[in-house]
């Protein structure tokens, strides 16, 4: 049954126990919720309203939806989840933890929001996404998602042929530079205190990539407010229109500590939740999907991961319900107990 809730409004928090709570309202969370809702599961999405890609003008590299603003994808996603009876509740999760199981032994979890409301769920899908940890360079953050970019596949075409600077954060930036070299002939690599071995310097020279070892002091703007270059510690300004940063990434874990989810450090990338097939975790009843576990997933991959997790949750719920039905027959009938 279609729900006429406006896309920017919050649904009422469901009462009683729901089949699944999805923590995170981005592509992974909404697609997981869509699969569950279409399977006639009661599902509630808790959306904190702070998507990672909010500063970007459009999503790219996602077939059919290439060029669509992130806000429009979320609007459509919420609308579609609601079309099948799912709910989208705006709020911040401050705690999520196991609760006493049901009478038949099925799992239960309690999710509490910042305003004190809480909801009980049989299963949880964590799709909180991640945070990009930018270098502490003055002026850098204000251009994030516009002329300060990270992903050559998300933003590369839009910055092609511009004078681009790579602000190094570590070894991962070396490979980053070659990807952006594909997009422009005017590329400068700022080592910014990181090591750059002689082999990499030779490879950069072969591709015409300029290397500057003087630390970057700040990002400077032009008279129009657009990014105009970077100022070095010696005062020199190197004109650049775009700065690319392979920023470390950290899964959003706030409020989820009570679930005891395992995390993993990925060399030169950051930290995310550990997960297995279809996003299942070591914690029974809890799945994770999207950038919270796959730090480099783009929107399409995150949505696909959410769908896989939603389907696996539905499968496990169906198994639990069948087990409970068999147990009920066995307990209610002597023949059932032996037959």
mmCIF file with all atom_site columns, C-alpha atoms in Angstrom, residues 107-315:
data_model
loop_
_atom_site.group_PDB
_atom_site.id
_atom_site.type_symbol
_atom_site.label_atom_id
_atom_site.label_alt_id
_atom_site.label_comp_id
_atom_site.label_asym_id
_atom_site.label_entity_id
_atom_site.label_seq_id
_atom_site.pdbx_PDB_ins_code
_atom_site.Cartn_x
_atom_site.Cartn_y
_atom_site.Cartn_z
_atom_site.occupancy
_atom_site.B_iso_or_equiv
_atom_site.pdbx_formal_charge
_atom_site.auth_seq_id
_atom_site.auth_comp_id
_atom_site.auth_asym_id
_atom_site.auth_atom_id
_atom_site.pdbx_PDB_model_num
ATOM 1   C CA . UNK A 1 107 ? 16.652 -12.832 18.293  1.00 0.00 ? 107 UNK A CA 1
ATOM 2   C CA . UNK A 1 108 ? 15.695 -9.352  19.447  1.00 0.00 ? 108 UNK A CA 1
ATOM 3   C CA . UNK A 1 109 ? 17.512 -6.020  19.358  1.00 0.00 ? 109 UNK A CA 1
ATOM 4   C CA . UNK A 1 110 ? 16.729 -2.602  20.813  1.00 0.00 ? 110 UNK A CA 1
ATOM 5   C CA . UNK A 1 111 ? 17.633 0.520   18.858  1.00 0.00 ? 111 UNK A CA 1
ATOM 6   C CA . UNK A 1 112 ? 17.420 3.856   20.677  1.00 0.00 ? 112 UNK A CA 1
ATOM 7   C CA . UNK A 1 113 ? 17.368 7.304   19.089  1.00 0.00 ? 113 UNK A CA 1
ATOM 8   C CA . UNK A 1 114 ? 18.805 10.563  20.378  1.00 0.00 ? 114 UNK A CA 1
ATOM 9   C CA . UNK A 1 115 ? 15.338 11.849  21.279  1.00 0.00 ? 115 UNK A CA 1
ATOM 10  C CA . UNK A 1 116 ? 14.748 8.867   23.581  1.00 0.00 ? 116 UNK A CA 1
ATOM 11  C CA . UNK A 1 117 ? 12.471 6.843   21.327  1.00 0.00 ? 117 UNK A CA 1
ATOM 12  C CA . UNK A 1 118 ? 13.306 3.191   20.824  1.00 0.00 ? 118 UNK A CA 1
ATOM 13  C CA . UNK A 1 119 ? 12.275 0.305   18.605  1.00 0.00 ? 119 UNK A CA 1
ATOM 14  C CA . UNK A 1 120 ? 12.624 -3.462  18.853  1.00 0.00 ? 120 UNK A CA 1
ATOM 15  C CA . UNK A 1 121 ? 13.743 -5.458  15.833  1.00 0.00 ? 121 UNK A CA 1
ATOM 16  C CA . UNK A 1 122 ? 14.355 -9.085  14.981  1.00 0.00 ? 122 UNK A CA 1
ATOM 17  C CA . UNK A 1 123 ? 17.306 -8.256  12.730  1.00 0.00 ? 123 UNK A CA 1
ATOM 18  C CA . UNK A 1 124 ? 19.545 -5.251  12.013  1.00 0.00 ? 124 UNK A CA 1
ATOM 19  C CA . UNK A 1 125 ? 21.189 -4.017  8.831   1.00 0.00 ? 125 UNK A CA 1
ATOM 20  C CA . UNK A 1 126 ? 23.980 -1.494  9.460   1.00 0.00 ? 126 UNK A CA 1
ATOM 21  C CA . UNK A 1 127 ? 24.456 0.829   6.487   1.00 0.00 ? 127 UNK A CA 1
ATOM 22  C CA . UNK A 1 128 ? 25.877 3.908   8.186   1.00 0.00 ? 128 UNK A CA 1
ATOM 23  C CA . UNK A 1 129 ? 28.474 4.686   5.527   1.00 0.00 ? 129 UNK A CA 1
ATOM 24  C CA . UNK A 1 130 ? 31.769 6.344   6.305   1.00 0.00 ? 130 UNK A CA 1
ATOM 25  C CA . UNK A 1 131 ? 33.548 9.617   6.985   1.00 0.00 ? 131 UNK A CA 1
ATOM 26  C CA . UNK A 1 132 ? 36.454 10.909  4.915   1.00 0.00 ? 132 UNK A CA 1
ATOM 27  C CA . UNK A 1 133 ? 39.260 12.101  7.195   1.00 0.00 ? 133 UNK A CA 1
ATOM 28  C CA . UNK A 1 134 ? 40.719 15.064  5.331   1.00 0.00 ? 134 UNK A CA 1
ATOM 29  C CA . UNK A 1 135 ? 44.221 16.399  6.000   1.00 0.00 ? 135 UNK A CA 1
ATOM 30  C CA . UNK A 1 136 ? 44.189 19.431  8.264   1.00 0.00 ? 136 UNK A CA 1
ATOM 31  C CA . UNK A 1 137 ? 45.057 21.936  5.558   1.00 0.00 ? 137 UNK A CA 1
ATOM 32  C CA . UNK A 1 138 ? 43.289 25.303  5.845   1.00 0.00 ? 138 UNK A CA 1
ATOM 33  C CA . UNK A 1 139 ? 40.786 25.883  3.052   1.00 0.00 ? 139 UNK A CA 1
ATOM 34  C CA . UNK A 1 140 ? 40.682 22.253  1.941   1.00 0.00 ? 140 UNK A CA 1
ATOM 35  C CA . UNK A 1 141 ? 37.408 21.137  3.531   1.00 0.00 ? 141 UNK A CA 1
ATOM 36  C CA . UNK A 1 142 ? 35.334 24.034  2.169   1.00 0.00 ? 142 UNK A CA 1
ATOM 37  C CA . UNK A 1 143 ? 35.834 22.751  -1.394  1.00 0.00 ? 143 UNK A CA 1
ATOM 38  C CA . UNK A 1 144 ? 35.227 19.072  -0.571  1.00 0.00 ? 144 UNK A CA 1
ATOM 39  C CA . UNK A 1 145 ? 33.025 17.382  -3.154  1.00 0.00 ? 145 UNK A CA 1
ATOM 40  C CA . UNK A 1 146 ? 33.477 20.200  -5.642  1.00 0.00 ? 146 UNK A CA 1
ATOM 41  C CA . UNK A 1 147 ? 37.055 21.126  -6.563  1.00 0.00 ? 147 UNK A CA 1
ATOM 42  C CA . UNK A 1 148 ? 38.581 18.960  -3.837  1.00 0.00 ? 148 UNK A CA 1
ATOM 43  C CA . UNK A 1 149 ? 37.840 15.389  -4.865  1.00 0.00 ? 149 UNK A CA 1
ATOM 44  C CA . UNK A 1 150 ? 38.851 11.846  -4.032  1.00 0.00 ? 150 UNK A CA 1
ATOM 45  C CA . UNK A 1 151 ? 37.500 9.393   -6.603  1.00 0.00 ? 151 UNK A CA 1
ATOM 46  C CA . UNK A 1 152 ? 38.588 9.597   -10.267 1.00 0.00 ? 152 UNK A CA 1
ATOM 47  C CA . UNK A 1 153 ? 35.558 7.542   -11.280 1.00 0.00 ? 153 UNK A CA 1
ATOM 48  C CA . UNK A 1 154 ? 33.063 9.699   -9.372  1.00 0.00 ? 154 UNK A CA 1
ATOM 49  C CA . UNK A 1 155 ? 34.499 13.099  -10.334 1.00 0.00 ? 155 UNK A CA 1
ATOM 50  C CA . UNK A 1 156 ? 37.188 12.530  -12.955 1.00 0.00 ? 156 UNK A CA 1
ATOM 51  C CA . UNK A 1 157 ? 35.308 13.399  -16.127 1.00 0.00 ? 157 UNK A CA 1
ATOM 52  C CA . UNK A 1 158 ? 34.073 16.645  -14.583 1.00 0.00 ? 158 UNK A CA 1
ATOM 53  C CA . UNK A 1 159 ? 37.651 17.805  -13.789 1.00 0.00 ? 159 UNK A CA 1
ATOM 54  C CA . UNK A 1 160 ? 39.304 16.565  -16.979 1.00 0.00 ? 160 UNK A CA 1
ATOM 55  C CA . UNK A 1 161 ? 41.947 18.814  -18.552 1.00 0.00 ? 161 UNK A CA 1
ATOM 56  C CA . UNK A 1 162 ? 42.095 21.029  -15.461 1.00 0.00 ? 162 UNK A CA 1
ATOM 57  C CA . UNK A 1 163 ? 45.368 21.767  -13.620 1.00 0.00 ? 163 UNK A CA 1
ATOM 58  C CA . UNK A 1 164 ? 45.116 19.124  -10.866 1.00 0.00 ? 164 UNK A CA 1
ATOM 59  C CA . UNK A 1 165 ? 47.176 18.742  -7.716  1.00 0.00 ? 165 UNK A CA 1
ATOM 60  C CA . UNK A 1 166 ? 47.527 15.472  -5.804  1.00 0.00 ? 166 UNK A CA 1
ATOM 61  C CA . UNK A 1 167 ? 47.823 16.167  -2.068  1.00 0.00 ? 167 UNK A CA 1
ATOM 62  C CA . UNK A 1 168 ? 49.578 13.019  -0.865  1.00 0.00 ? 168 UNK A CA 1
ATOM 63  C CA . UNK A 1 169 ? 48.434 11.247  2.277   1.00 0.00 ? 169 UNK A CA 1
ATOM 64  C CA . UNK A 1 170 ? 50.651 8.161   1.970   1.00 0.00 ? 170 UNK A CA 1
ATOM 65  C CA . UNK A 1 171 ? 51.592 5.352   -0.441  1.00 0.00 ? 171 UNK A CA 1
ATOM 66  C CA . UNK A 1 172 ? 48.006 5.087   -1.736  1.00 0.00 ? 172 UNK A CA 1
ATOM 67  C CA . UNK A 1 173 ? 48.413 8.518   -3.326  1.00 0.00 ? 173 UNK A CA 1
ATOM 68  C CA . UNK A 1 174 ? 51.016 7.203   -5.771  1.00 0.00 ? 174 UNK A CA 1
ATOM 69  C CA . UNK A 1 175 ? 48.472 5.035   -7.573  1.00 0.00 ? 175 UNK A CA 1
ATOM 70  C CA . UNK A 1 176 ? 45.971 7.856   -7.189  1.00 0.00 ? 176 UNK A CA 1
ATOM 71  C CA . UNK A 1 177 ? 48.263 10.104  -9.211  1.00 0.00 ? 177 UNK A CA 1
ATOM 72  C CA . UNK A 1 178 ? 48.419 7.745   -12.186 1.00 0.00 ? 178 UNK A CA 1
ATOM 73  C CA . UNK A 1 179 ? 44.620 7.545   -12.295 1.00 0.00 ? 179 UNK A CA 1
ATOM 74  C CA . UNK A 1 180 ? 44.282 11.330  -12.383 1.00 0.00 ? 180 UNK A CA 1
ATOM 75  C CA . UNK A 1 181 ? 47.092 11.555  -14.951 1.00 0.00 ? 181 UNK A CA 1
ATOM 76  C CA . UNK A 1 182 ? 44.678 9.772   -17.286 1.00 0.00 ? 182 UNK A CA 1
ATOM 77  C CA . UNK A 1 183 ? 42.401 12.813  -16.965 1.00 0.00 ? 183 UNK A CA 1
ATOM 78  C CA . UNK A 1 184 ? 44.850 15.689  -17.394 1.00 0.00 ? 184 UNK A CA 1
ATOM 79  C CA . UNK A 1 185 ? 48.306 16.468  -18.725 1.00 0.00 ? 185 UNK A CA 1
ATOM 80  C CA . UNK A 1 186 ? 48.829 19.125  -16.044 1.00 0.00 ? 186 UNK A CA 1
ATOM 81  C CA . UNK A 1 187 ? 49.334 17.165  -12.828 1.00 0.00 ? 187 UNK A CA 1
ATOM 82  C CA . UNK A 1 188 ? 51.399 18.136  -9.790  1.00 0.00 ? 188 UNK A CA 1
ATOM 83  C CA . UNK A 1 189 ? 52.137 15.770  -6.899  1.00 0.00 ? 189 UNK A CA 1
ATOM 84  C CA . UNK A 1 190 ? 52.591 17.428  -3.498  1.00 0.00 ? 190 UNK A CA 1
ATOM 85  C CA . UNK A 1 191 ? 54.400 14.928  -1.253  1.00 0.00 ? 191 UNK A CA 1
ATOM 86  C CA . UNK A 1 192 ? 53.340 16.951  1.829   1.00 0.00 ? 192 UNK A CA 1
ATOM 87  C CA . UNK A 1 193 ? 55.709 15.120  4.181   1.00 0.00 ? 193 UNK A CA 1
ATOM 88  C CA . UNK A 1 194 ? 55.087 11.630  2.791   1.00 0.00 ? 194 UNK A CA 1
ATOM 89  C CA . UNK A 1 195 ? 57.788 9.400   1.344   1.00 0.00 ? 195 UNK A CA 1
ATOM 90  C CA . UNK A 1 196 ? 58.195 9.058   -2.402  1.00 0.00 ? 196 UNK A CA 1
ATOM 91  C CA . UNK A 1 197 ? 60.775 6.496   -3.507  1.00 0.00 ? 197 UNK A CA 1
ATOM 92  C CA . UNK A 1 198 ? 63.101 6.963   -6.454  1.00 0.00 ? 198 UNK A CA 1
ATOM 93  C CA . UNK A 1 199 ? 61.287 4.422   -8.617  1.00 0.00 ? 199 UNK A CA 1
ATOM 94  C CA . UNK A 1 200 ? 58.002 6.312   -8.191  1.00 0.00 ? 200 UNK A CA 1
ATOM 95  C CA . UNK A 1 201 ? 59.750 9.604   -8.947  1.00 0.00 ? 201 UNK A CA 1
ATOM 96  C CA . UNK A 1 202 ? 61.121 8.101   -12.153 1.00 0.00 ? 202 UNK A CA 1
ATOM 97  C CA . UNK A 1 203 ? 57.696 6.809   -13.142 1.00 0.00 ? 203 UNK A CA 1
ATOM 98  C CA . UNK A 1 204 ? 56.172 10.217  -12.417 1.00 0.00 ? 204 UNK A CA 1
ATOM 99  C CA . UNK A 1 205 ? 58.840 11.892  -14.548 1.00 0.00 ? 205 UNK A CA 1
ATOM 100 C CA . UNK A 1 206 ? 58.090 9.502   -17.394 1.00 0.00 ? 206 UNK A CA 1
ATOM 101 C CA . UNK A 1 207 ? 54.442 10.568  -17.307 1.00 0.00 ? 207 UNK A CA 1
ATOM 102 C CA . UNK A 1 208 ? 55.191 14.266  -16.951 1.00 0.00 ? 208 UNK A CA 1
ATOM 103 C CA . UNK A 1 209 ? 53.972 14.509  -13.346 1.00 0.00 ? 209 UNK A CA 1
ATOM 104 C CA . UNK A 1 210 ? 55.671 17.337  -11.482 1.00 0.00 ? 210 UNK A CA 1
ATOM 105 C CA . UNK A 1 211 ? 56.733 16.606  -7.883  1.00 0.00 ? 211 UNK A CA 1
ATOM 106 C CA . UNK A 1 212 ? 56.863 19.252  -5.135  1.00 0.00 ? 212 UNK A CA 1
ATOM 107 C CA . UNK A 1 213 ? 58.336 18.273  -1.763  1.00 0.00 ? 213 UNK A CA 1
ATOM 108 C CA . UNK A 1 214 ? 57.716 21.567  0.039   1.00 0.00 ? 214 UNK A CA 1
ATOM 109 C CA . UNK A 1 215 ? 54.784 21.089  2.452   1.00 0.00 ? 215 UNK A CA 1
ATOM 110 C CA . UNK A 1 216 ? 51.417 22.593  1.602   1.00 0.00 ? 216 UNK A CA 1
ATOM 111 C CA . UNK A 1 217 ? 50.379 25.383  3.971   1.00 0.00 ? 217 UNK A CA 1
ATOM 112 C CA . UNK A 1 218 ? 46.873 26.157  2.702   1.00 0.00 ? 218 UNK A CA 1
ATOM 113 C CA . UNK A 1 219 ? 44.440 26.052  -0.179  1.00 0.00 ? 219 UNK A CA 1
ATOM 114 C CA . UNK A 1 220 ? 43.833 29.491  -1.657  1.00 0.00 ? 220 UNK A CA 1
ATOM 115 C CA . UNK A 1 221 ? 40.818 30.903  -3.462  1.00 0.00 ? 221 UNK A CA 1
ATOM 116 C CA . UNK A 1 222 ? 40.510 33.286  -6.367  1.00 0.00 ? 222 UNK A CA 1
ATOM 117 C CA . UNK A 1 223 ? 38.452 36.478  -6.367  1.00 0.00 ? 223 UNK A CA 1
ATOM 118 C CA . UNK A 1 224 ? 35.400 34.449  -7.375  1.00 0.00 ? 224 UNK A CA 1
ATOM 119 C CA . UNK A 1 225 ? 35.779 32.174  -4.346  1.00 0.00 ? 225 UNK A CA 1
ATOM 120 C CA . UNK A 1 226 ? 36.767 29.174  -6.451  1.00 0.00 ? 226 UNK A CA 1
ATOM 121 C CA . UNK A 1 227 ? 39.854 27.149  -5.681  1.00 0.00 ? 227 UNK A CA 1
ATOM 122 C CA . UNK A 1 228 ? 42.821 28.846  -7.327  1.00 0.00 ? 228 UNK A CA 1
ATOM 123 C CA . UNK A 1 229 ? 45.849 26.998  -6.001  1.00 0.00 ? 229 UNK A CA 1
ATOM 124 C CA . UNK A 1 230 ? 47.836 25.856  -3.002  1.00 0.00 ? 230 UNK A CA 1
ATOM 125 C CA . UNK A 1 231 ? 50.223 27.936  -0.959  1.00 0.00 ? 231 UNK A CA 1
ATOM 126 C CA . UNK A 1 232 ? 53.414 26.176  0.084   1.00 0.00 ? 232 UNK A CA 1
ATOM 127 C CA . UNK A 1 233 ? 55.226 26.575  3.387   1.00 0.00 ? 233 UNK A CA 1
ATOM 128 C CA . UNK A 1 234 ? 57.797 28.833  1.681   1.00 0.00 ? 234 UNK A CA 1
ATOM 129 C CA . UNK A 1 235 ? 55.036 31.195  0.497   1.00 0.00 ? 235 UNK A CA 1
ATOM 130 C CA . UNK A 1 236 ? 54.994 30.118  -3.145  1.00 0.00 ? 236 UNK A CA 1
ATOM 131 C CA . UNK A 1 237 ? 51.526 29.646  -4.656  1.00 0.00 ? 237 UNK A CA 1
ATOM 132 C CA . UNK A 1 238 ? 51.128 26.821  -7.153  1.00 0.00 ? 238 UNK A CA 1
ATOM 133 C CA . UNK A 1 239 ? 48.122 27.479  -9.377  1.00 0.00 ? 239 UNK A CA 1
ATOM 134 C CA . UNK A 1 240 ? 45.656 24.572  -9.363  1.00 0.00 ? 240 UNK A CA 1
ATOM 135 C CA . UNK A 1 241 ? 41.944 24.374  -10.128 1.00 0.00 ? 241 UNK A CA 1
ATOM 136 C CA . UNK A 1 242 ? 41.432 20.946  -8.537  1.00 0.00 ? 242 UNK A CA 1
ATOM 137 C CA . UNK A 1 243 ? 43.023 19.090  -5.638  1.00 0.00 ? 243 UNK A CA 1
ATOM 138 C CA . UNK A 1 244 ? 42.660 15.325  -5.350  1.00 0.00 ? 244 UNK A CA 1
ATOM 139 C CA . UNK A 1 245 ? 43.076 13.672  -1.960  1.00 0.00 ? 245 UNK A CA 1
ATOM 140 C CA . UNK A 1 246 ? 43.065 9.962   -1.163  1.00 0.00 ? 246 UNK A CA 1
ATOM 141 C CA . UNK A 1 247 ? 41.730 10.652  2.309   1.00 0.00 ? 247 UNK A CA 1
ATOM 142 C CA . UNK A 1 248 ? 41.641 7.874   4.924   1.00 0.00 ? 248 UNK A CA 1
ATOM 143 C CA . UNK A 1 249 ? 38.106 6.575   5.447   1.00 0.00 ? 249 UNK A CA 1
ATOM 144 C CA . UNK A 1 250 ? 36.448 5.595   8.713   1.00 0.00 ? 250 UNK A CA 1
ATOM 145 C CA . UNK A 1 251 ? 33.179 3.692   9.032   1.00 0.00 ? 251 UNK A CA 1
ATOM 146 C CA . UNK A 1 252 ? 30.562 5.515   11.071  1.00 0.00 ? 252 UNK A CA 1
ATOM 147 C CA . UNK A 1 253 ? 30.404 3.468   14.257  1.00 0.00 ? 253 UNK A CA 1
ATOM 148 C CA . UNK A 1 254 ? 28.873 5.950   16.692  1.00 0.00 ? 254 UNK A CA 1
ATOM 149 C CA . UNK A 1 255 ? 26.020 4.452   18.704  1.00 0.00 ? 255 UNK A CA 1
ATOM 150 C CA . UNK A 1 256 ? 26.730 0.913   17.503  1.00 0.00 ? 256 UNK A CA 1
ATOM 151 C CA . UNK A 1 257 ? 29.299 -0.072  20.112  1.00 0.00 ? 257 UNK A CA 1
ATOM 152 C CA . UNK A 1 258 ? 26.750 -2.197  21.991  1.00 0.00 ? 258 UNK A CA 1
ATOM 153 C CA . UNK A 1 259 ? 26.442 -4.589  19.056  1.00 0.00 ? 259 UNK A CA 1
ATOM 154 C CA . UNK A 1 260 ? 30.072 -5.651  19.405  1.00 0.00 ? 260 UNK A CA 1
ATOM 155 C CA . UNK A 1 261 ? 30.672 -5.689  15.663  1.00 0.00 ? 261 UNK A CA 1
ATOM 156 C CA . UNK A 1 262 ? 34.218 -6.601  14.607  1.00 0.00 ? 262 UNK A CA 1
ATOM 157 C CA . UNK A 1 263 ? 36.155 -3.973  12.681  1.00 0.00 ? 263 UNK A CA 1
ATOM 158 C CA . UNK A 1 264 ? 39.114 -4.281  10.368  1.00 0.00 ? 264 UNK A CA 1
ATOM 159 C CA . UNK A 1 265 ? 41.927 -1.947  9.357   1.00 0.00 ? 265 UNK A CA 1
ATOM 160 C CA . UNK A 1 266 ? 42.600 -1.798  5.634   1.00 0.00 ? 266 UNK A CA 1
ATOM 161 C CA . UNK A 1 267 ? 46.196 -0.732  4.848   1.00 0.00 ? 267 UNK A CA 1
ATOM 162 C CA . UNK A 1 268 ? 46.463 2.780   3.419   1.00 0.00 ? 268 UNK A CA 1
ATOM 163 C CA . UNK A 1 269 ? 42.671 3.079   3.301   1.00 0.00 ? 269 UNK A CA 1
ATOM 164 C CA . UNK A 1 270 ? 41.068 3.237   6.739   1.00 0.00 ? 270 UNK A CA 1
ATOM 165 C CA . UNK A 1 271 ? 38.811 1.220   9.002   1.00 0.00 ? 271 UNK A CA 1
ATOM 166 C CA . UNK A 1 272 ? 35.486 -0.507  8.368   1.00 0.00 ? 272 UNK A CA 1
ATOM 167 C CA . UNK A 1 273 ? 33.237 -3.191  9.797   1.00 0.00 ? 273 UNK A CA 1
ATOM 168 C CA . UNK A 1 274 ? 34.262 -6.754  8.973   1.00 0.00 ? 274 UNK A CA 1
ATOM 169 C CA . UNK A 1 275 ? 31.656 -8.740  7.068   1.00 0.00 ? 275 UNK A CA 1
ATOM 170 C CA . UNK A 1 276 ? 31.250 -11.968 5.153   1.00 0.00 ? 276 UNK A CA 1
ATOM 171 C CA . UNK A 1 277 ? 28.924 -13.304 2.489   1.00 0.00 ? 277 UNK A CA 1
ATOM 172 C CA . UNK A 1 278 ? 25.950 -11.003 1.771   1.00 0.00 ? 278 UNK A CA 1
ATOM 173 C CA . UNK A 1 279 ? 27.109 -8.679  4.557   1.00 0.00 ? 279 UNK A CA 1
ATOM 174 C CA . UNK A 1 280 ? 26.618 -11.146 7.408   1.00 0.00 ? 280 UNK A CA 1
ATOM 175 C CA . UNK A 1 281 ? 28.748 -10.391 10.472  1.00 0.00 ? 281 UNK A CA 1
ATOM 176 C CA . UNK A 1 282 ? 30.052 -12.492 13.337  1.00 0.00 ? 282 UNK A CA 1
ATOM 177 C CA . UNK A 1 283 ? 27.213 -11.124 15.455  1.00 0.00 ? 283 UNK A CA 1
ATOM 178 C CA . UNK A 1 284 ? 24.095 -13.272 14.854  1.00 0.00 ? 284 UNK A CA 1
ATOM 179 C CA . UNK A 1 285 ? 21.221 -11.201 13.515  1.00 0.00 ? 285 UNK A CA 1
ATOM 180 C CA . UNK A 1 286 ? 23.336 -8.263  12.325  1.00 0.00 ? 286 UNK A CA 1
ATOM 181 C CA . UNK A 1 287 ? 24.354 -7.509  8.737   1.00 0.00 ? 287 UNK A CA 1
ATOM 182 C CA . UNK A 1 288 ? 26.388 -4.632  7.307   1.00 0.00 ? 288 UNK A CA 1
ATOM 183 C CA . UNK A 1 289 ? 26.394 -3.216  3.776   1.00 0.00 ? 289 UNK A CA 1
ATOM 184 C CA . UNK A 1 290 ? 27.819 -0.370  1.742   1.00 0.00 ? 290 UNK A CA 1
ATOM 185 C CA . UNK A 1 291 ? 30.726 1.896   2.651   1.00 0.00 ? 291 UNK A CA 1
ATOM 186 C CA . UNK A 1 292 ? 30.558 0.900   6.304   1.00 0.00 ? 292 UNK A CA 1
ATOM 187 C CA . UNK A 1 293 ? 32.258 -2.364  5.277   1.00 0.00 ? 293 UNK A CA 1
ATOM 188 C CA . UNK A 1 294 ? 33.410 -1.777  1.679   1.00 0.00 ? 294 UNK A CA 1
ATOM 189 C CA . UNK A 1 295 ? 35.231 1.535   1.876   1.00 0.00 ? 295 UNK A CA 1
ATOM 190 C CA . UNK A 1 296 ? 35.718 1.985   -1.862  1.00 0.00 ? 296 UNK A CA 1
ATOM 191 C CA . UNK A 1 297 ? 32.219 1.000   -3.018  1.00 0.00 ? 297 UNK A CA 1
ATOM 192 C CA . UNK A 1 298 ? 30.517 3.554   -5.248  1.00 0.00 ? 298 UNK A CA 1
ATOM 193 C CA . UNK A 1 299 ? 26.771 4.154   -5.107  1.00 0.00 ? 299 UNK A CA 1
ATOM 194 C CA . UNK A 1 300 ? 25.907 1.278   -7.439  1.00 0.00 ? 300 UNK A CA 1
ATOM 195 C CA . UNK A 1 301 ? 28.015 -1.240  -5.543  1.00 0.00 ? 301 UNK A CA 1
ATOM 196 C CA . UNK A 1 302 ? 26.615 -0.045  -2.218  1.00 0.00 ? 302 UNK A CA 1
ATOM 197 C CA . UNK A 1 303 ? 23.055 -0.395  -3.467  1.00 0.00 ? 303 UNK A CA 1
ATOM 198 C CA . UNK A 1 304 ? 23.805 -3.906  -4.736  1.00 0.00 ? 304 UNK A CA 1
ATOM 199 C CA . UNK A 1 305 ? 25.339 -4.874  -1.388  1.00 0.00 ? 305 UNK A CA 1
ATOM 200 C CA . UNK A 1 306 ? 22.232 -3.607  0.390   1.00 0.00 ? 306 UNK A CA 1
ATOM 201 C CA . UNK A 1 307 ? 20.050 -5.749  -1.850  1.00 0.00 ? 307 UNK A CA 1
ATOM 202 C CA . UNK A 1 308 ? 22.124 -8.859  -1.123  1.00 0.00 ? 308 UNK A CA 1
ATOM 203 C CA . UNK A 1 309 ? 21.990 -8.202  2.614   1.00 0.00 ? 309 UNK A CA 1
ATOM 204 C CA . UNK A 1 310 ? 18.234 -7.588  2.531   1.00 0.00 ? 310 UNK A CA 1
ATOM 205 C CA . UNK A 1 311 ? 17.664 -10.860 0.701   1.00 0.00 ? 311 UNK A CA 1
ATOM 206 C CA . UNK A 1 312 ? 19.854 -12.746 3.163   1.00 0.00 ? 312 UNK A CA 1
ATOM 207 C CA . UNK A 1 313 ? 18.012 -11.230 6.124   1.00 0.00 ? 313 UNK A CA 1
ATOM 208 C CA . UNK A 1 314 ? 14.697 -12.283 4.602   1.00 0.00 ? 314 UNK A CA 1
ATOM 209 C CA . UNK A 1 315 ? 16.046 -15.812 4.069   1.00 0.00 ? 315 UNK A CA 1
#
